[in-house]
PDB file of C-alpha atoms in Angstrom:
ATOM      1  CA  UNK A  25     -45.940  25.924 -14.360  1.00  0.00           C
ATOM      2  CA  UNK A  26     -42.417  26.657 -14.629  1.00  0.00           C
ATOM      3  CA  UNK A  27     -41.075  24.016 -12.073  1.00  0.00           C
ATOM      4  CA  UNK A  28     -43.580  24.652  -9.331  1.00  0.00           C
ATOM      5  CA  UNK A  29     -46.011  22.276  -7.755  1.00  0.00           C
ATOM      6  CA  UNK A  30     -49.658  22.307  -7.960  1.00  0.00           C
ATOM      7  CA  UNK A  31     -50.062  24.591  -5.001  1.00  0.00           C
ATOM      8  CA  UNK A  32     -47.429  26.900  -6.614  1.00  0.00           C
ATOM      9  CA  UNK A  33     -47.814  26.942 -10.407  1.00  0.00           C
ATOM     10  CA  UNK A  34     -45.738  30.455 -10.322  1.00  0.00           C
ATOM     11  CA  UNK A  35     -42.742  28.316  -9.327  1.00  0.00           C
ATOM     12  CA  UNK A  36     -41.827  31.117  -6.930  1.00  0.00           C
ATOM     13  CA  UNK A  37     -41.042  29.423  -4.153  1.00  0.00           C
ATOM     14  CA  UNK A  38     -40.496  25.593  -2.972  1.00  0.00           C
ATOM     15  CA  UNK A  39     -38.441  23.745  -0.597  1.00  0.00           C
ATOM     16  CA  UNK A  40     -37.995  19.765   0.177  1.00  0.00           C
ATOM     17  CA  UNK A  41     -36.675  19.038   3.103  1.00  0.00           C
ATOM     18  CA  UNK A  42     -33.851  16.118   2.223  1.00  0.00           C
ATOM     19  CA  UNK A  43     -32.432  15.987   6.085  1.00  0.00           C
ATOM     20  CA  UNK A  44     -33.443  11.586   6.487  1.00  0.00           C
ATOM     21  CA  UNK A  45     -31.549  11.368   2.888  1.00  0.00           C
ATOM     22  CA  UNK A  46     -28.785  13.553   3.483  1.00  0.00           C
ATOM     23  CA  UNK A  47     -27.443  11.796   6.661  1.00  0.00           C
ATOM     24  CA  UNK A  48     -27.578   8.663   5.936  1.00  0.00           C
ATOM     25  CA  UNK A  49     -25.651   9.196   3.198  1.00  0.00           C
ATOM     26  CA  UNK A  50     -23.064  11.183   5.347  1.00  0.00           C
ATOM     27  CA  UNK A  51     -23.369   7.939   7.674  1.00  0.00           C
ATOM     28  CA  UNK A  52     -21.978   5.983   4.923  1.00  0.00           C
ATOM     29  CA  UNK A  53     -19.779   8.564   3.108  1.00  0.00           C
ATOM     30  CA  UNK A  54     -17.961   8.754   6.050  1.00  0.00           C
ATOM     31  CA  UNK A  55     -17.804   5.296   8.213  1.00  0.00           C
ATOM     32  CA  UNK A  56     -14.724   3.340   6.610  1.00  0.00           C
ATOM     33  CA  UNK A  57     -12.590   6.235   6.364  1.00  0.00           C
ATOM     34  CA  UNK A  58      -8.666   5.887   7.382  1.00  0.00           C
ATOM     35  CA  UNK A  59      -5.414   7.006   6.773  1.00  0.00           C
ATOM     36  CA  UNK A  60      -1.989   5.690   7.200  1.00  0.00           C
ATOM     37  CA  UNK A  61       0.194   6.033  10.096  1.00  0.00           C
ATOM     38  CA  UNK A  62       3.929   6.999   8.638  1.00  0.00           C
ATOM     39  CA  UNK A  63       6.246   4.795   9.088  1.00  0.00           C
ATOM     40  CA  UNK A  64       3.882   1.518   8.796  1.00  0.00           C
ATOM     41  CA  UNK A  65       3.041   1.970  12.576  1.00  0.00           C
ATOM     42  CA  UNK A  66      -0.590   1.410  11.533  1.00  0.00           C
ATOM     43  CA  UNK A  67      -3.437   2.699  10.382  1.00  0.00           C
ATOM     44  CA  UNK A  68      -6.072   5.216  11.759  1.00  0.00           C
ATOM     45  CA  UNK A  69      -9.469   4.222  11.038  1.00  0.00           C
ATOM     46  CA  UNK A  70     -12.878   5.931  11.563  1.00  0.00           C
ATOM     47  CA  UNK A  71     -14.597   3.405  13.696  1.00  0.00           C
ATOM     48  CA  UNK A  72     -18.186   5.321  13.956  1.00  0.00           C
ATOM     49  CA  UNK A  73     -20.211   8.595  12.684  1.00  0.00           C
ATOM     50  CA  UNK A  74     -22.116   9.721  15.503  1.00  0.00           C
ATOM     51  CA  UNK A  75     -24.207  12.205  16.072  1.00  0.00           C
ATOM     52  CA  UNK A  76     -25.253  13.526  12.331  1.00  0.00           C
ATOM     53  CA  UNK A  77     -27.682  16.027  12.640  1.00  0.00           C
ATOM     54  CA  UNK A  78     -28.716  19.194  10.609  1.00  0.00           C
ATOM     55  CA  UNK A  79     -30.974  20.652   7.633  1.00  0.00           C
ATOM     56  CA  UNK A  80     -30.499  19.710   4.291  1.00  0.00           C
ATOM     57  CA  UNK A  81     -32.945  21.354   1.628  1.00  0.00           C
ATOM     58  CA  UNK A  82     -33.282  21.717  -1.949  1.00  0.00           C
ATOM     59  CA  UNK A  83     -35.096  24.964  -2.590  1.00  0.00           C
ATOM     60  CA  UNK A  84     -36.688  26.293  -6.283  1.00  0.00           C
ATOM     61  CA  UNK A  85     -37.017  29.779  -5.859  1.00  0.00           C
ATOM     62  CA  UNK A  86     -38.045  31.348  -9.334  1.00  0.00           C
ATOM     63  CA  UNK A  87     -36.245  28.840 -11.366  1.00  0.00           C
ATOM     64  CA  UNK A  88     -32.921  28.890  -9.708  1.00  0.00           C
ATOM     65  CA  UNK A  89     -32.062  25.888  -7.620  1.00  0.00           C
ATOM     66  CA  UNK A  90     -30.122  26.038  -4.202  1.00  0.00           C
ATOM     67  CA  UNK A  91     -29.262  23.223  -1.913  1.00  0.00           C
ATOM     68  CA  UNK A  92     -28.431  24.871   1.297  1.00  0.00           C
ATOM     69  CA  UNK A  93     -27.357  22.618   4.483  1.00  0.00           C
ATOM     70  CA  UNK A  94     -25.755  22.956   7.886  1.00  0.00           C
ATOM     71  CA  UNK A  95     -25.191  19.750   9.535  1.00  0.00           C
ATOM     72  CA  UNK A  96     -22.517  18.286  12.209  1.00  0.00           C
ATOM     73  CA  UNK A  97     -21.250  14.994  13.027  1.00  0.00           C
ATOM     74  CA  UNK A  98     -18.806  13.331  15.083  1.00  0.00           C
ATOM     75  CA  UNK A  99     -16.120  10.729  13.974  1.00  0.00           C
ATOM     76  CA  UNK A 100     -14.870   8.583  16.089  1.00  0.00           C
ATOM     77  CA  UNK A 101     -11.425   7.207  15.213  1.00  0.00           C
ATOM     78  CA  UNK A 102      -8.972   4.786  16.624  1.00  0.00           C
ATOM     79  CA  UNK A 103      -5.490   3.362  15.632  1.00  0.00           C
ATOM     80  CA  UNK A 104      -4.233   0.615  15.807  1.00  0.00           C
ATOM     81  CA  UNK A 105      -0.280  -1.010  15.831  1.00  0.00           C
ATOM     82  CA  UNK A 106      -0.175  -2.991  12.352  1.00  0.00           C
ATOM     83  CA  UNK A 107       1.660  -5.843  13.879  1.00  0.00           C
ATOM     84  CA  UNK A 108      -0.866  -6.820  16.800  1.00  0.00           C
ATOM     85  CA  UNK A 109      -2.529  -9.044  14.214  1.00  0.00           C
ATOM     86  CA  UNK A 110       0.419 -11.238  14.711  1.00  0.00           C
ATOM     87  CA  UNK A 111       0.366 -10.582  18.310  1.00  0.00           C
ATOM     88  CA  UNK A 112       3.909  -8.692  18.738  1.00  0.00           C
ATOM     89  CA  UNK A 113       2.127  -4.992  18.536  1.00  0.00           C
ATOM     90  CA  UNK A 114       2.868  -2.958  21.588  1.00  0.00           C
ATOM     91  CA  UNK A 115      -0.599  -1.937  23.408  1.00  0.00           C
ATOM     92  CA  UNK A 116       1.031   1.314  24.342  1.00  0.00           C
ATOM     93  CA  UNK A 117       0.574   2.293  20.184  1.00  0.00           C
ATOM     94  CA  UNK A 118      -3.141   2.313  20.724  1.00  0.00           C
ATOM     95  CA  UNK A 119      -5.429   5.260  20.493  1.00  0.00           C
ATOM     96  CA  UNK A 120      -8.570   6.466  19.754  1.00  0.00           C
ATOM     97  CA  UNK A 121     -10.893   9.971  19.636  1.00  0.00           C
ATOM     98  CA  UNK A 122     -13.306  11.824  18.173  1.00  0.00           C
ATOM     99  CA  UNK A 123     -13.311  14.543  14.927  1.00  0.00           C
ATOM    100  CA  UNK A 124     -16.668  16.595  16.118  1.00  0.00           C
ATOM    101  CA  UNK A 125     -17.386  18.383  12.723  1.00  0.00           C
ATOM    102  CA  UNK A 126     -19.643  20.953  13.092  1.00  0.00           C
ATOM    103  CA  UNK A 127     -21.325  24.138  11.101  1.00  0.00           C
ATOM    104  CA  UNK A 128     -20.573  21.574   7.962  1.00  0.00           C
ATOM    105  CA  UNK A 129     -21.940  23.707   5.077  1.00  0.00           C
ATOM    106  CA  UNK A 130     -21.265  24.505   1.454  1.00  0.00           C
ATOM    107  CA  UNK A 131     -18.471  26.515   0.739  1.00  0.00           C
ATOM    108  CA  UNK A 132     -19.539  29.960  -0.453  1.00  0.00           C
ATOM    109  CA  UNK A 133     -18.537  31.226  -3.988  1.00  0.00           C
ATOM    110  CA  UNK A 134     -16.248  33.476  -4.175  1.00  0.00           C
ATOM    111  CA  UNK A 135     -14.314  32.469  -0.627  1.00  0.00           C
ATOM    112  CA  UNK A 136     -11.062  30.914  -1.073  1.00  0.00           C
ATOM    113  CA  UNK A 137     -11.329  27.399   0.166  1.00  0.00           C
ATOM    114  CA  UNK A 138      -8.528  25.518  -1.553  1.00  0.00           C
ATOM    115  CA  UNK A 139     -10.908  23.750  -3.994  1.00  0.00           C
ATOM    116  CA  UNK A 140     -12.845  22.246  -0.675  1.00  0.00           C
ATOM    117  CA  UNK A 141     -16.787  21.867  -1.233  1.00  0.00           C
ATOM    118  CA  UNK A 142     -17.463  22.111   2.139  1.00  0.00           C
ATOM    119  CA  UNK A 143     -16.672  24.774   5.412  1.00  0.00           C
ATOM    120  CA  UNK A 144     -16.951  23.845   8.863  1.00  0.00           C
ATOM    121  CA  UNK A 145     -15.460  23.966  12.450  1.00  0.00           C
ATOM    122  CA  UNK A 146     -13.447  20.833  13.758  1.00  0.00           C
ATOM    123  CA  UNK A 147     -12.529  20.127  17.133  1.00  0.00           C
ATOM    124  CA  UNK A 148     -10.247  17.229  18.031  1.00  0.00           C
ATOM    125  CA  UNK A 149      -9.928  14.972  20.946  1.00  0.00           C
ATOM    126  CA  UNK A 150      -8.145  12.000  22.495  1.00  0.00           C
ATOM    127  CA  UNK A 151     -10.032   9.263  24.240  1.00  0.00           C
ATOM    128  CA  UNK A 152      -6.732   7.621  24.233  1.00  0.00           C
ATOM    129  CA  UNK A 153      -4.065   9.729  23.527  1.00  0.00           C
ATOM    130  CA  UNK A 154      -1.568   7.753  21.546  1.00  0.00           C
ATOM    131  CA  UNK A 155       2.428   7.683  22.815  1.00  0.00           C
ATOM    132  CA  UNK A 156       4.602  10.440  23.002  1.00  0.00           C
ATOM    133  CA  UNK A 157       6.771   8.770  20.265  1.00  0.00           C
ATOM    134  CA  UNK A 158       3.149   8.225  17.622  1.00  0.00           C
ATOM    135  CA  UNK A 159       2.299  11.753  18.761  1.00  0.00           C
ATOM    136  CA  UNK A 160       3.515  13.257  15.439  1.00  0.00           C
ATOM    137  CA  UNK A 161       2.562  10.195  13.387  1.00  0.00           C
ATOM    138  CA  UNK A 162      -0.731  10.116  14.714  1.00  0.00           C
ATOM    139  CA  UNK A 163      -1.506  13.974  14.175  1.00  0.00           C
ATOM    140  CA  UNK A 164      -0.448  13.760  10.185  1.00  0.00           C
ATOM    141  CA  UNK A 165      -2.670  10.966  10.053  1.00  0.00           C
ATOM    142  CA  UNK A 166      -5.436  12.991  10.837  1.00  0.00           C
ATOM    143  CA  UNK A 167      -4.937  15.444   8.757  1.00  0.00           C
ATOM    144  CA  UNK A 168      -4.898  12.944   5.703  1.00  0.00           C
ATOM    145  CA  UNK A 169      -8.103  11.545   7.825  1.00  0.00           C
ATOM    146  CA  UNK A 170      -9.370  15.120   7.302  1.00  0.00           C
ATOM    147  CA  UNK A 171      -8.534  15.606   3.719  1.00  0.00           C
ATOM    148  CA  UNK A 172     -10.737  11.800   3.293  1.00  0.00           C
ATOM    149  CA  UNK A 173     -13.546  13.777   4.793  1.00  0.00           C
ATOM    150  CA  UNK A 174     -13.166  16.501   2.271  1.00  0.00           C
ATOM    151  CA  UNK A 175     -13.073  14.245  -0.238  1.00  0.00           C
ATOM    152  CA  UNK A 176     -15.879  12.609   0.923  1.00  0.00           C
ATOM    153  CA  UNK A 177     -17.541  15.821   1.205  1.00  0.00           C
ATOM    154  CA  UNK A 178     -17.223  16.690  -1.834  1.00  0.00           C
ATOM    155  CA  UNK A 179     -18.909  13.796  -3.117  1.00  0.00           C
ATOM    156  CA  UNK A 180     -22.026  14.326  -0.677  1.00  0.00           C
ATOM    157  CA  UNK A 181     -22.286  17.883  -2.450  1.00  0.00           C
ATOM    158  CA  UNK A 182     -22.425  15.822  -5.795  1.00  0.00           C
ATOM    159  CA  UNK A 183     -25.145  13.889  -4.485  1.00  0.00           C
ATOM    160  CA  UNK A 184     -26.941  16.293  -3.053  1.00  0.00           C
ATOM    161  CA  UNK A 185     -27.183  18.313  -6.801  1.00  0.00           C
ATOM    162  CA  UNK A 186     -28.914  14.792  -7.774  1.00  0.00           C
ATOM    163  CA  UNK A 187     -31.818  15.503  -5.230  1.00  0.00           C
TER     164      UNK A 187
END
């Protein structure tokens, strides 16, 4: 049987479903991820990943090997002035929102992606939207924030060729 299971010894076709697997190990890819605000004003921290849902398969389809998936999840983040620890931060630095990641899937060969293992849609929000002065910091933060995520993407997609 070339890599088929008893009920397919033509190794033709068969799929695992790896979903349980795959998102708890997004879960813990992700929570812990931050990024520095410039200028030391702090540091932007993902707080929780919410919301992970999605397929993720490994499928044996005459002896090639695909891992297809197409998941979402939300990251919440918040910030934080580094100098409240010694309680002089202003409360006015705070903020917080939400990442919402979604259509999360492996990038296709062939596609430019800049070297990222993953495509997807993201759509930002502010629960609290930080001060018109951190506005800028804030932003590039996320962006580093985002190129964590890729990172940490790409290391799912390394897992995920374990499975």
């Amino acid at each position: 049987a070339a890599g088929g299971s008893a009920w397919n010894a033509g190794g033709t076709y068969e799929e695992r479903d790896v979903s349980a697997w795959g998102h708890e190990e997004l879960k813990s890819r992700l929570s812990g991820l931050s990024a520095p605000v410039a200028g030391g004003r702090g540091e932007l921290k993902v707080k929780e990943v919410k919301n992970v849902e999605g397929h993720i398969s490994v499928i044996s389809s005459r002896g090639k090997v695909k891992r297809p998936f197409e998941v979402k999840f939300d990251l919440c983040w918040e910030c934080h002035d580094k100098s409240w620890s010694e309680g002089e931060g202003d409360p006015a630095n705070a903020c917080d929102g939400t990442l919402a990641f979604s259509d999360v899937s492996p990038a296709p060969t062939g596609v430019a992606t800049d070297g990222a293992a993953c495509i997807y849609e993201i759509a930002p929000s502010y629960g609290t939207a930080p001060a018109a002065d951190n506005l800028e910091a804030v932003q590039d933060a996320l962006i580093t924030l985002r190129d964590a995520v890729d990172t940490a993407l790409a290391g799912f997609v390394d897992a995920l060729a374990q499975k």
